[in-house]
Amino acid sequence: MPLNRAATEMDCFIFLLPFLTTVCAGFTVSKPVGRVVAVRGQPVFLDCEFTPDPTSDLSSLVVTWQRVEDSRVIHSFYYQRNQLDLQSPDYRNRTSMLVSELRKGNATLRIEPVGPRDVGGYLCTASNAKGTDAAQVWLEYGAFYTEPRLSVKTNCSTVTLLYEAEGFPKPEVGWFGEDGAVLSHHTELSVDADGAGRPVGLYYLKSSHVSQSSSLNVTFTLKNQLLDQNLFKPVSITYGLPVQ
């Protein structure tokens, strides 16, 4: 009795997406985590897993990482080695994949250093003799805000408290009185401030509160929601002398 063709051959399906992909039974590409947060000063790893060849043969393996927004090539592997000729100049000398991990079905991409321009969608496409599939991952970027630096200016009628700090992305800033009342303040944010030799990829924050009292108790707060960073800086001013 002849065997059923469906039982003897691999079933393949073609999907018309923003890209053409053929998914065969038994071959998949997956992302263990759909959203990754990169922290300034640390490498980021974009996970991508695929069904490996059981013999660990890489001769038919093709892996390509691209930006979702504009299809820029971030990193490629084929002909059993990393191929960077078509890599976007924005990622040159910043990406890597381990060949030893590819044999296990791990196409994790490492990017270092990371900056605000790297934020967005990344598409991992893998194919071998079993088929082709793809998965997307979203990258966020953040930098912990530095310890806020306080300066105090006084004149005959007012006291000005100024805090300065650097980080990313835009923070939530507040000034509060001793009774928890919201105080008026002026906050400025600039990026890579005026080319003064400061590091790129940061917001430069200046936040000030002006009071007509020479004796006050206030609290400055800064929240970096992306990195779950919360800073509270109570300040007590008496006779123009700051005590923290």
Coordinates of C-alpha atoms in Angstrom, one line a residue:
M1 CA 0.0 0.0 0.0
P2 CA 1.6 3.3 -1.0
L3 CA 2.4 5.8 1.7
N4 CA 0.4 9.1 1.9
R5 CA 2.5 11.8 0.2
A6 CA 1.7 14.2 3.1
A7 CA 3.3 11.7 5.5
T8 CA 6.5 11.3 3.6
E9 CA 7.3 14.9 2.5
M10 CA 7.8 18.1 4.5
D11 CA 4.8 20.4 4.4
C12 CA 5.7 24.0 3.4
F13 CA 3.6 27.1 3.5
I14 CA 4.3 30.5 1.8
F15 CA 3.1 33.6 3.7
L16 CA 2.9 37.0 2.0
L17 CA 4.1 39.4 4.6
P18 CA 6.1 42.7 4.3
F19 CA 8.7 40.1 3.3
L20 CA 8.3 36.8 1.6
T21 CA 8.9 33.8 3.9
T22 CA 8.4 30.1 3.5
V23 CA 7.8 28.2 6.7
C24 CA 8.2 24.5 6.7
A25 CA 6.9 22.1 9.3
G26 CA 9.7 21.5 11.7
F27 CA 11.5 24.8 11.1
T28 CA 10.8 27.9 13.1
V29 CA 12.5 31.1 14.1
S30 CA 11.5 32.5 17.5
K31 CA 12.4 35.4 19.9
P32 CA 12.5 34.4 23.6
V33 CA 12.0 38.1 24.5
G34 CA 10.0 40.5 22.2
R35 CA 11.4 43.7 23.8
V36 CA 14.9 44.4 25.0
V37 CA 16.2 47.4 26.9
A38 CA 19.8 48.4 26.2
V39 CA 21.6 50.3 28.9
R40 CA 24.3 52.8 28.1
G41 CA 27.8 51.4 28.6
Q42 CA 26.7 47.8 28.3
P43 CA 26.4 45.5 25.3
V44 CA 22.9 44.5 24.2
F45 CA 21.9 41.0 23.0
L46 CA 19.0 40.5 20.6
D47 CA 17.9 36.9 20.9
C48 CA 16.9 34.8 17.9
E49 CA 16.5 31.1 17.9
F50 CA 15.9 28.8 14.9
T51 CA 15.6 25.0 14.3
P52 CA 19.2 23.9 13.7
D53 CA 20.4 21.2 11.3
P54 CA 20.7 18.0 13.4
T55 CA 24.1 17.4 11.9
S56 CA 25.3 21.0 12.9
D57 CA 26.0 21.6 9.2
L58 CA 26.2 25.3 8.4
S59 CA 26.6 25.0 4.6
S60 CA 23.0 25.9 3.9
L61 CA 22.5 28.3 6.8
V62 CA 21.7 32.0 6.0
V63 CA 21.0 34.4 8.9
T64 CA 20.3 38.1 8.3
W65 CA 19.5 40.8 10.8
Q66 CA 17.8 43.9 9.5
R67 CA 16.2 47.0 10.7
V68 CA 12.4 46.8 10.3
E69 CA 11.9 50.4 9.5
D70 CA 14.1 50.7 6.4
S71 CA 15.5 47.1 5.8
R72 CA 19.1 48.2 6.5
V73 CA 21.3 45.1 6.9
I74 CA 22.7 44.9 10.4
H75 CA 24.6 41.6 10.2
S76 CA 24.6 38.6 7.9
F77 CA 26.0 35.0 8.0
Y78 CA 26.2 32.7 4.9
Y79 CA 28.8 30.6 3.2
Q80 CA 29.7 29.4 6.7
R81 CA 31.1 32.8 7.8
N82 CA 30.0 36.3 8.9
Q83 CA 29.4 38.5 5.9
L84 CA 29.6 42.2 6.4
D85 CA 30.0 43.7 2.9
L86 CA 26.4 44.8 2.8
Q87 CA 26.3 45.9 6.5
S88 CA 25.0 49.4 7.2
P89 CA 27.8 51.8 8.0
D90 CA 25.9 52.8 11.1
Y91 CA 26.6 49.3 12.6
R92 CA 30.2 48.8 11.4
N93 CA 32.5 47.3 14.0
R94 CA 29.6 47.1 16.5
T95 CA 28.0 43.7 15.8
S96 CA 28.9 40.1 16.2
M97 CA 27.4 36.6 16.2
L98 CA 29.1 33.4 17.4
V99 CA 29.5 30.6 14.8
S100 CA 29.6 28.0 17.6
E101 CA 26.2 29.2 18.8
L102 CA 24.7 29.1 15.2
R103 CA 25.4 25.3 15.2
K104 CA 23.0 25.1 18.2
G105 CA 20.3 27.2 16.5
N106 CA 21.2 30.4 18.4
A107 CA 21.5 33.5 16.1
T108 CA 21.7 36.0 19.0
L109 CA 23.1 39.4 17.8
R110 CA 25.4 41.4 20.0
I111 CA 25.6 45.2 19.5
E112 CA 28.1 47.4 21.3
P113 CA 28.2 50.3 21.9
V114 CA 24.5 51.2 21.8
G115 CA 22.9 54.6 21.4
P116 CA 19.5 56.3 20.8
R117 CA 19.7 55.8 17.1
D118 CA 19.6 52.0 17.6
V119 CA 16.1 52.2 19.1
G120 CA 13.5 50.4 16.9
G121 CA 12.5 47.1 15.4
Y122 CA 15.0 44.4 14.3
L123 CA 14.1 41.4 12.0
C124 CA 16.0 38.1 12.3
T125 CA 15.6 35.9 9.2
A126 CA 17.1 32.4 9.1
S127 CA 17.0 29.7 6.5
N128 CA 18.6 26.3 6.0
A129 CA 17.7 23.1 4.1
K130 CA 14.6 22.8 6.3
G131 CA 13.0 26.2 5.3
T132 CA 12.9 29.9 6.1
D133 CA 11.3 31.9 8.9
A134 CA 11.7 35.2 10.6
A135 CA 10.9 37.0 13.9
Q136 CA 11.0 40.6 15.2
V137 CA 12.4 42.1 18.4
W138 CA 12.1 45.7 19.6
L139 CA 15.1 47.5 21.1
E140 CA 14.8 50.3 23.6
Y141 CA 17.7 52.4 24.9
G142 CA 18.3 54.1 28.3
A143 CA 21.0 55.6 30.4
F144 CA 20.8 56.0 34.2
Y145 CA 20.7 59.6 35.2
T146 CA 23.8 60.8 37.0
E147 CA 23.6 62.0 40.6
P148 CA 22.0 65.4 40.4
R149 CA 24.3 68.3 41.1
L150 CA 23.0 71.2 43.2
S151 CA 23.9 74.8 42.9
V152 CA 22.4 77.7 44.9
K153 CA 22.2 81.3 43.9
T154 CA 20.9 84.0 46.2
N155 CA 20.3 87.7 45.9
C156 CA 18.5 90.2 48.1
S157 CA 15.1 88.9 47.4
T158 CA 15.2 85.3 46.0
V159 CA 16.9 81.9 46.3
T160 CA 17.4 79.8 43.1
L161 CA 18.0 76.1 43.4
L162 CA 19.4 74.4 40.3
Y163 CA 19.9 70.7 39.7
E164 CA 21.8 69.3 36.7
A165 CA 22.1 65.7 35.6
E166 CA 22.5 63.6 32.4
G167 CA 20.7 60.5 31.3
F168 CA 18.2 59.0 28.8
P169 CA 15.3 59.1 27.8
K170 CA 13.4 62.2 28.9
P171 CA 12.7 62.0 32.6
E172 CA 9.7 63.0 34.7
V173 CA 10.8 66.0 36.9
G174 CA 9.1 67.6 39.9
W175 CA 9.6 70.0 42.8
F176 CA 7.6 69.6 46.0
G177 CA 7.2 71.7 49.1
E178 CA 7.4 70.5 52.7
D179 CA 3.7 69.7 52.7
G180 CA 3.9 67.8 49.4
A181 CA 2.5 70.8 47.3
V182 CA 3.7 70.9 43.7
L183 CA 6.1 73.8 43.2
S184 CA 6.7 75.9 40.1
H185 CA 9.9 75.2 38.3
H186 CA 11.8 75.6 35.0
T187 CA 13.3 72.6 33.3
E188 CA 15.5 72.5 30.2
L189 CA 16.5 69.4 28.3
S190 CA 19.2 69.4 25.6
V191 CA 20.8 66.7 23.5
D192 CA 24.6 66.4 23.3
A193 CA 24.8 69.9 24.7
D194 CA 26.4 72.5 22.4
G195 CA 29.2 70.1 21.4
A196 CA 31.2 70.9 24.5
G197 CA 33.0 67.6 24.5
R198 CA 30.2 65.8 26.3
P199 CA 29.3 62.2 25.5
V200 CA 26.6 61.6 22.9
G201 CA 23.4 59.7 23.5
L202 CA 22.4 61.6 26.6
Y203 CA 19.9 64.3 27.6
Y204 CA 21.4 67.2 29.6
L205 CA 18.9 68.3 32.3
K206 CA 18.8 71.6 34.1
S207 CA 15.9 72.1 36.5
S208 CA 15.5 75.1 38.8
H209 CA 13.1 76.4 41.4
V210 CA 13.0 80.0 42.6
S211 CA 11.8 81.0 46.0
Q212 CA 11.4 84.4 47.7
S213 CA 12.0 82.8 51.1
S214 CA 15.5 82.5 52.7
S215 CA 14.3 79.5 54.7
L216 CA 12.7 76.6 52.8
N217 CA 12.4 72.8 52.7
V218 CA 11.9 71.4 49.2
T219 CA 12.4 68.1 47.4
F220 CA 13.5 67.6 43.8
T221 CA 12.4 64.3 42.1
L222 CA 13.6 62.7 38.9
K223 CA 12.1 59.5 37.4
N224 CA 13.6 57.5 34.5
Q225 CA 10.6 55.3 33.9
L226 CA 12.3 53.1 31.3
L227 CA 15.0 52.0 33.7
D228 CA 12.9 52.2 36.9
Q229 CA 15.2 54.8 38.3
N230 CA 13.8 57.2 41.0
L231 CA 15.9 60.0 42.5
F232 CA 14.7 62.1 45.5
K233 CA 16.8 65.1 46.6
P234 CA 15.5 66.9 49.7
V235 CA 17.1 70.3 50.2
S236 CA 16.8 72.6 53.3
I237 CA 17.9 76.2 53.0
T238 CA 18.3 78.4 56.0
Y239 CA 19.8 81.8 55.9
G240 CA 21.1 81.0 52.4
L241 CA 23.1 78.0 53.5
P242 CA 22.2 74.6 51.8
V243 CA 22.0 71.6 54.0
Q244 CA 21.4 68.1 52.4

